[in-house]
Short mmCIF file of C-alpha atoms in Angstrom, two decimals:
data_model
loop_
_atom_site.label_atom_id
_atom_site.label_comp_id
_atom_site.label_asym_id
_atom_site.label_seq_id
_atom_site.Cartn_x
_atom_site.Cartn_y
_atom_site.Cartn_z
CA UNK A 25 160.59 143.71 119.82
CA UNK A 26 159.76 142.74 123.41
CA UNK A 27 156.79 145.30 123.50
CA UNK A 28 155.42 143.94 120.28
CA UNK A 29 155.58 140.43 121.53
CA UNK A 30 153.77 141.40 124.72
CA UNK A 31 151.10 143.24 122.66
CA UNK A 32 150.53 140.18 120.48
CA UNK A 33 150.17 137.73 123.22
CA UNK A 34 146.81 138.58 124.43
CA UNK A 35 145.56 138.79 120.81
CA UNK A 36 146.79 135.14 120.31
CA UNK A 37 145.32 134.12 123.55
CA UNK A 38 141.94 135.62 122.73
CA UNK A 39 142.02 134.05 119.17
CA UNK A 40 142.77 130.59 120.62
CA UNK A 41 140.04 130.93 123.18
CA UNK A 42 137.36 131.87 120.54
CA UNK A 43 138.41 129.04 118.36
CA UNK A 44 138.13 126.44 121.15
CA UNK A 45 134.76 127.95 122.07
CA UNK A 46 133.67 127.68 118.53
CA UNK A 47 134.83 124.12 118.32
CA UNK A 48 132.92 123.18 121.56
CA UNK A 49 129.88 124.93 120.19
CA UNK A 50 129.98 122.87 116.97
CA UNK A 51 130.32 119.73 118.98
CA UNK A 52 127.42 120.53 121.17
CA UNK A 53 125.18 121.41 118.30
CA UNK A 54 126.13 118.10 116.60
CA UNK A 55 125.20 116.17 119.66
CA UNK A 56 121.88 118.03 120.05
CA UNK A 57 121.12 117.24 116.43
CA UNK A 58 121.97 113.52 116.79
CA UNK A 59 119.93 113.28 119.92
CA UNK A 60 116.96 115.10 118.37
CA UNK A 61 117.02 113.03 115.20
CA UNK A 62 117.48 109.75 117.14
CA UNK A 63 114.50 110.55 119.44
CA UNK A 64 112.16 111.54 116.79
CA UNK A 65 113.08 108.64 114.58
CA UNK A 66 112.52 106.17 117.18
CA UNK A 67 109.09 107.62 118.33
CA UNK A 68 107.95 107.96 114.61
CA UNK A 69 108.88 104.41 113.59
CA UNK A 70 107.31 102.90 116.89
CA UNK A 71 104.07 104.71 116.01
CA UNK A 72 104.09 103.71 112.37
CA UNK A 73 104.98 100.11 113.27
CA UNK A 74 102.01 99.92 115.60
CA UNK A 75 99.69 101.12 112.79
CA UNK A 76 101.10 98.70 110.24
CA UNK A 77 100.88 95.63 112.48
CA UNK A 78 97.31 96.43 113.49
CA UNK A 79 96.51 96.86 109.78
CA UNK A 80 98.31 93.69 108.77
CA UNK A 81 96.35 91.54 111.41
CA UNK A 82 93.03 92.95 110.34
CA UNK A 83 93.32 93.39 106.72
CA UNK A 84 92.37 90.16 104.78
CA UNK A 85 93.02 91.29 101.31
CA UNK A 86 96.15 89.43 100.03
CA UNK A 87 97.68 92.22 97.89
CA UNK A 88 97.31 94.61 100.68
CA UNK A 89 98.83 92.18 103.23
CA UNK A 90 101.86 91.72 101.14
CA UNK A 91 102.36 95.44 100.87
CA UNK A 92 101.92 95.84 104.61
CA UNK A 93 104.52 93.14 105.23
CA UNK A 94 107.20 94.99 103.21
CA UNK A 95 106.16 98.33 104.84
CA UNK A 96 106.53 96.67 108.25
CA UNK A 97 109.91 95.54 107.43
CA UNK A 98 110.98 98.86 106.13
CA UNK A 99 109.79 100.62 109.40
CA UNK A 100 111.59 97.87 111.57
CA UNK A 101 114.83 98.53 109.64
CA UNK A 102 114.42 102.33 110.11
CA UNK A 103 113.72 101.73 113.86
CA UNK A 104 116.86 99.64 114.33
CA UNK A 105 118.97 101.92 112.26
CA UNK A 106 118.09 104.89 114.48
CA UNK A 107 118.54 102.87 117.72
CA UNK A 108 121.94 101.32 116.84
CA UNK A 109 123.65 104.07 114.81
CA UNK A 110 122.28 106.69 117.20
CA UNK A 111 123.63 104.86 120.08
CA UNK A 112 127.12 104.48 118.63
CA UNK A 113 127.24 108.18 117.61
CA UNK A 114 126.32 109.18 121.34
CA UNK A 115 129.17 106.92 122.51
CA UNK A 116 131.55 108.43 120.04
CA UNK A 117 130.62 111.82 121.13
CA UNK A 118 130.76 110.94 124.85
CA UNK A 119 134.40 109.77 124.38
CA UNK A 120 135.41 113.03 122.65
CA UNK A 121 135.84 111.18 119.28
CA UNK A 122 139.26 109.85 120.37
CA UNK A 123 139.13 106.58 118.28
CA UNK A 124 142.73 105.77 119.01
CA UNK A 125 142.02 105.59 122.78
CA UNK A 126 138.64 103.67 122.93
CA UNK A 127 138.99 101.74 119.67
CA UNK A 128 142.51 101.07 118.86
CA UNK A 129 141.81 97.71 117.05
CA UNK A 130 139.06 99.48 114.91
CA UNK A 131 136.53 96.86 115.96
CA UNK A 132 133.79 99.35 116.64
CA UNK A 133 134.63 101.32 113.52
CA UNK A 134 134.17 98.27 111.52
CA UNK A 135 130.70 97.50 113.15
CA UNK A 136 129.64 101.12 112.79
CA UNK A 137 130.64 101.15 109.05
CA UNK A 138 128.89 97.79 108.48
CA UNK A 139 125.62 99.20 110.23
CA UNK A 140 125.81 102.42 108.14
CA UNK A 141 125.85 100.46 104.89
CA UNK A 142 123.18 97.84 105.97
CA UNK A 143 120.64 100.49 107.43
CA UNK A 144 121.41 102.73 104.41
CA UNK A 145 120.93 100.24 101.69
CA UNK A 146 118.01 98.16 103.14
CA UNK A 147 115.40 100.94 102.87
CA UNK A 148 116.31 101.68 99.34
CA UNK A 149 116.21 98.02 98.35
CA UNK A 150 112.90 97.50 100.19
CA UNK A 151 111.35 100.56 98.58
CA UNK A 152 112.25 99.27 95.02
CA UNK A 153 110.91 95.76 96.02
CA UNK A 154 107.69 97.27 97.19
CA UNK A 155 107.29 99.18 94.03
CA UNK A 156 107.84 96.07 91.84
CA UNK A 157 105.40 94.17 93.96
CA UNK A 158 102.79 96.77 93.48
CA UNK A 159 103.44 97.05 89.87
CA UNK A 160 103.02 93.30 89.41
CA UNK A 161 99.76 93.41 91.59
CA UNK A 162 98.12 96.06 89.43
CA UNK A 163 99.39 95.02 85.97
CA UNK A 164 99.06 91.29 86.50
CA UNK A 165 96.81 90.51 89.34
CA UNK A 166 96.19 86.79 88.37
CA UNK A 167 100.04 86.06 88.60
CA UNK A 168 100.34 88.10 91.77
CA UNK A 169 97.43 86.20 93.53
CA UNK A 170 98.49 82.66 92.41
CA UNK A 171 102.35 82.87 92.29
CA UNK A 172 103.29 85.51 94.95
CA UNK A 173 102.05 83.79 98.08
CA UNK A 174 102.64 85.16 101.67
CA UNK A 175 105.38 82.47 102.17
CA UNK A 176 107.20 83.85 99.00
CA UNK A 177 106.85 87.49 100.32
CA UNK A 178 108.47 86.61 103.63
CA UNK A 179 111.37 84.84 101.87
CA UNK A 180 111.84 87.78 99.62
CA UNK A 181 111.91 90.12 102.67
CA UNK A 182 114.51 87.89 104.29
CA UNK A 183 116.66 87.86 101.08
CA UNK A 184 116.71 91.59 100.90
CA UNK A 185 118.10 91.79 104.45
CA UNK A 186 120.67 89.01 103.84
CA UNK A 187 121.76 90.78 100.62
CA UNK A 188 122.21 94.05 102.36
CA UNK A 189 124.20 92.26 105.21
CA UNK A 190 126.48 90.71 102.47
CA UNK A 191 127.22 94.10 100.89
CA UNK A 192 127.96 95.55 104.37
CA UNK A 193 130.32 92.68 105.35
CA UNK A 194 132.19 92.69 101.81
CA UNK A 195 134.87 95.07 102.94
CA UNK A 196 135.58 93.19 106.15
CA UNK A 197 135.72 89.86 104.31
CA UNK A 198 138.21 91.51 101.66
CA UNK A 199 140.38 92.78 104.48
CA UNK A 200 139.60 96.47 103.46
CA UNK A 201 137.88 97.53 106.76
CA UNK A 202 135.94 100.78 107.21
CA UNK A 203 137.76 103.86 108.19
CA UNK A 204 136.99 106.86 110.38
CA UNK A 205 135.98 109.82 108.37
CA UNK A 206 137.49 113.27 108.68
CA UNK A 207 134.84 114.55 111.01
CA UNK A 208 135.72 111.49 113.34
CA UNK A 209 132.01 110.93 114.15
CA UNK A 210 131.23 108.13 111.71
CA UNK A 211 132.90 105.28 109.83
CA UNK A 212 132.40 104.47 106.15
CA UNK A 213 134.30 103.25 103.09
CA UNK A 214 137.72 104.68 102.18
CA UNK A 215 136.72 107.67 100.02
CA UNK A 216 140.01 109.46 100.04
CA UNK A 217 143.70 108.13 99.53
CA UNK A 218 142.47 104.98 97.82
CA UNK A 219 145.18 102.38 97.23
CA UNK A 220 143.78 100.36 94.32
CA UNK A 221 140.57 99.36 92.36
CA UNK A 222 139.23 97.60 95.50
CA UNK A 223 138.95 100.76 97.41
CA UNK A 224 137.14 102.20 94.38
CA UNK A 225 134.87 99.18 94.11
CA UNK A 226 133.10 99.18 97.39
CA UNK A 227 131.72 102.76 97.52
CA UNK A 228 131.01 102.54 93.95
CA UNK A 229 128.96 99.35 94.39
CA UNK A 230 127.10 100.88 97.26
CA UNK A 231 126.15 104.02 95.37
CA UNK A 232 125.21 102.23 92.13
CA UNK A 233 122.86 99.77 94.09
CA UNK A 234 121.26 102.73 95.82
CA UNK A 235 120.76 104.79 92.53
CA UNK A 236 119.47 101.74 90.63
CA UNK A 237 116.93 101.10 93.50
CA UNK A 238 115.71 104.65 93.26
CA UNK A 239 115.39 104.28 89.42
CA UNK A 240 113.46 100.96 89.74
CA UNK A 241 111.11 102.64 92.20
CA UNK A 242 110.38 105.55 89.93
CA UNK A 243 109.94 103.28 86.81
CA UNK A 244 107.57 100.88 88.64
CA UNK A 245 105.47 103.63 90.42
CA UNK A 246 105.02 105.30 87.14
CA UNK A 247 103.81 102.24 85.35
CA UNK A 248 101.51 101.46 88.35
CA UNK A 249 100.09 104.93 88.46
CA UNK A 250 99.48 105.07 84.74
CA UNK A 251 97.82 101.67 84.70
CA UNK A 252 95.44 102.61 87.66
CA UNK A 253 94.42 105.95 85.93
CA UNK A 254 93.77 104.25 82.70
CA UNK A 255 91.70 101.46 84.34
CA UNK A 256 89.68 104.06 86.10
CA UNK A 257 88.99 106.24 83.10
CA UNK A 258 88.01 103.03 81.05
CA UNK A 259 85.74 101.11 83.71
CA UNK A 260 83.85 103.43 86.20
CA UNK A 261 82.30 100.30 87.87
CA UNK A 262 85.61 99.10 89.17
CA UNK A 263 86.58 102.17 91.07
CA UNK A 264 85.39 100.72 94.30
CA UNK A 265 87.76 97.70 94.29
CA UNK A 266 90.70 99.85 93.39
CA UNK A 267 90.51 102.36 96.33
CA UNK A 268 93.23 100.45 98.39
CA UNK A 269 95.47 100.37 95.27
CA UNK A 270 95.40 104.13 95.22
CA UNK A 271 96.17 104.38 98.91
CA UNK A 272 99.28 102.19 98.45
CA UNK A 273 100.47 104.18 95.37
CA UNK A 274 100.14 107.34 97.44
CA UNK A 275 102.32 105.82 100.10
CA UNK A 276 104.69 104.48 97.66
CA UNK A 277 105.08 107.89 95.84
CA UNK A 278 105.68 109.39 99.21
CA UNK A 279 108.43 106.97 100.06
CA UNK A 280 110.01 107.36 96.57
CA UNK A 281 109.94 111.21 96.97
CA UNK A 282 111.51 111.10 100.37
CA UNK A 283 114.22 108.61 99.24
CA UNK A 284 115.21 110.58 96.26
CA UNK A 285 115.45 114.02 98.26
CA UNK A 286 117.13 112.39 101.28
CA UNK A 287 119.42 109.85 99.70
CA UNK A 288 120.13 111.19 96.36
CA UNK A 289 122.80 113.68 97.29
CA UNK A 290 124.67 111.32 99.42
CA UNK A 291 124.67 108.67 96.90
CA UNK A 292 125.86 110.94 94.10
CA UNK A 293 128.67 112.32 96.43
CA UNK A 294 129.77 108.77 97.31
CA UNK A 295 129.79 107.84 93.55
CA UNK A 296 131.82 111.07 92.54
CA UNK A 297 134.23 110.48 95.56
CA UNK A 298 134.82 106.83 94.54
CA UNK A 299 135.76 107.68 91.07
CA UNK A 300 137.68 110.96 91.76
CA UNK A 301 141.42 110.45 92.03
CA UNK A 302 142.08 113.99 93.19
CA UNK A 303 140.09 113.74 96.56
CA UNK A 304 138.07 116.89 95.87
CA UNK A 305 135.10 115.77 97.89
CA UNK A 306 135.05 117.81 101.10
CA UNK A 307 134.23 116.20 104.43
CA UNK A 308 131.70 118.98 105.32
CA UNK A 309 129.62 118.28 102.19
CA UNK A 310 129.60 114.67 102.63
CA UNK A 311 128.68 115.01 106.42
CA UNK A 312 125.80 117.36 105.44
CA UNK A 313 124.61 114.78 102.86
CA UNK A 314 124.76 112.13 105.39
CA UNK A 315 122.45 114.09 107.77
CA UNK A 316 120.09 114.57 105.00
CA UNK A 317 120.04 110.81 104.39
CA UNK A 318 119.35 110.22 108.01
CA UNK A 319 116.06 112.05 107.77
CA UNK A 320 115.01 109.40 105.26
CA UNK A 321 114.49 107.13 108.45
CA UNK A 322 112.54 109.91 110.16
CA UNK A 323 110.21 110.83 107.31
CA UNK A 324 109.44 107.26 105.93
CA UNK A 325 107.14 106.29 109.07
CA UNK A 326 105.23 109.56 108.62
CA UNK A 327 104.36 108.51 105.08
CA UNK A 328 102.33 105.68 106.56
CA UNK A 329 100.95 107.71 109.36
CA UNK A 330 99.68 110.62 107.29
CA UNK A 331 98.94 108.84 103.86
CA UNK A 332 96.23 106.48 105.05
CA UNK A 333 92.84 106.04 103.60
CA UNK A 334 91.13 107.82 106.66
CA UNK A 335 93.55 110.77 106.53
CA UNK A 336 93.34 111.11 102.66
CA UNK A 337 89.41 110.94 102.99
CA UNK A 338 89.48 113.91 105.46
CA UNK A 339 92.00 115.96 103.25
CA UNK A 340 89.71 115.37 100.29
CA UNK A 341 86.72 116.63 102.19
CA UNK A 342 88.66 119.65 103.35
CA UNK A 343 90.16 120.44 99.93
CA UNK A 344 86.72 120.05 98.21
CA UNK A 345 85.09 122.38 100.76
CA UNK A 346 87.88 125.05 100.49
CA UNK A 347 87.83 124.83 96.59
CA UNK A 348 84.05 125.21 96.53
CA UNK A 349 83.30 121.96 94.78
CA UNK A 350 80.33 119.94 95.74
CA UNK A 351 81.27 116.64 97.40
CA UNK A 352 79.82 113.74 95.46
CA UNK A 353 80.21 110.05 95.60
CA UNK A 354 82.12 109.58 98.83
CA UNK A 355 81.33 106.05 98.80
CA UNK A 356 84.36 105.42 96.59
CA UNK A 357 86.59 105.97 99.71
CA UNK A 358 84.44 103.60 101.90
CA UNK A 359 84.07 100.62 99.53
CA UNK A 360 87.02 98.40 99.44
CA UNK A 361 85.41 95.67 97.27
CA UNK A 362 82.53 95.27 94.82
CA UNK A 363 79.88 93.68 97.12
CA UNK A 364 77.72 96.70 97.28
CA UNK A 365 77.51 97.21 93.53
CA UNK A 366 77.06 93.54 92.94
CA UNK A 367 74.14 93.45 95.30
CA UNK A 368 72.52 96.46 93.71
CA UNK A 369 72.99 95.08 90.19
CA UNK A 370 71.40 91.75 91.04
CA UNK A 371 68.38 93.35 92.80
CA UNK A 372 67.91 95.89 90.02
CA UNK A 373 68.15 93.34 87.14
CA UNK A 374 65.36 91.20 88.60
CA UNK A 375 62.60 93.70 89.46
CA UNK A 376 59.92 91.14 89.27
CA UNK A 377 61.45 88.75 91.87
CA UNK A 378 62.13 91.37 94.48
CA UNK A 379 59.50 93.90 95.46
CA UNK A 380 60.33 97.64 95.48
CA UNK A 381 59.58 97.91 99.11
CA UNK A 382 62.22 95.40 100.02
CA UNK A 383 64.70 97.26 97.70
CA UNK A 384 63.82 100.46 99.52
CA UNK A 385 64.39 98.68 102.90
CA UNK A 386 67.88 97.58 101.90
CA UNK A 387 68.78 100.92 100.19
CA UNK A 388 68.14 104.14 102.01
CA UNK A 389 66.89 107.28 100.24
CA UNK A 390 70.40 108.35 99.80
CA UNK A 391 71.20 105.39 97.52
CA UNK A 392 68.22 106.07 95.39
CA UNK A 393 69.30 109.74 95.02
CA UNK A 394 72.74 108.69 93.73
CA UNK A 395 74.97 108.19 96.87
CA UNK A 396 75.74 104.64 98.03
CA UNK A 397 76.50 104.49 101.88
CA UNK A 398 78.86 101.48 101.79
CA UNK A 399 80.87 100.62 104.84
#
């Protein structure tokens, strides 16, 4: 018996050492992932914010200005989300996730949980509001230009933020504070060991609002896209005035796709966990879904960086050359209004008043041959 105990002791020590090394490796990997995502998110959102602010100042078209206002608000929200939540995560890891020691009153946990809900719900709500705004601007432009003024858009942006703050503060006001999750690296609603219907209500409300926002975005973007395609097929002469619409639709589709891929799994898991009385939702699966959701704030700014008119134009040229098609009518990307077409129509409709030489001085040979170089 003594010899067997002596033989088993080194085996036990080696196993304990290996398990502790694996634990430290997982912690270091989590810290590296958090630092990387935080850094990339802050840099990406800063770059996208600079592009959007510059475009908002110089773009005079009202419908585009409203879209850029909401897009800037979305990027600012993502930037602050990475900065605040990332800083708290770094603090938690630096203190070895010992919440009982550095946060015995659960004040930091409550603030962290409220930030998680606010910065998670705000981008989803803003994405749906942007989709509704574009849908109204395309399907009913007169109502959009007369009723939805710049002041109304700013108030709507503020209301979205206030509503997200209200949802984030609801558990604290109801004296059902946020709790530390099993991984001890973040705080959220009570998903397991729920006491009554109140503990079920809060995560169910959060997931339902998120899923409804995604559904509204999909529905409105579909209606807007179909309307633009039908108007293009019906009236060729209005193509030039709608190029900015297609740029915004491309960006909205990118935001919608990123939100569905990143936030969809987390919202579904939260919804299942809130209604599951058996506590079958694993913490590892939920943490993985949360990390996928954080990539939404990293990928959102790249939608505005990459899906711009200048970038889309270059991609169109490269694709056309690679596919072997002849590039025709590139002026559609350059004309943001109908000035050029109106000027050509008025000049051509009155040939007796304007001599042919003056027309040729205004319109180069490329115009006469079929390409209008509008800038």
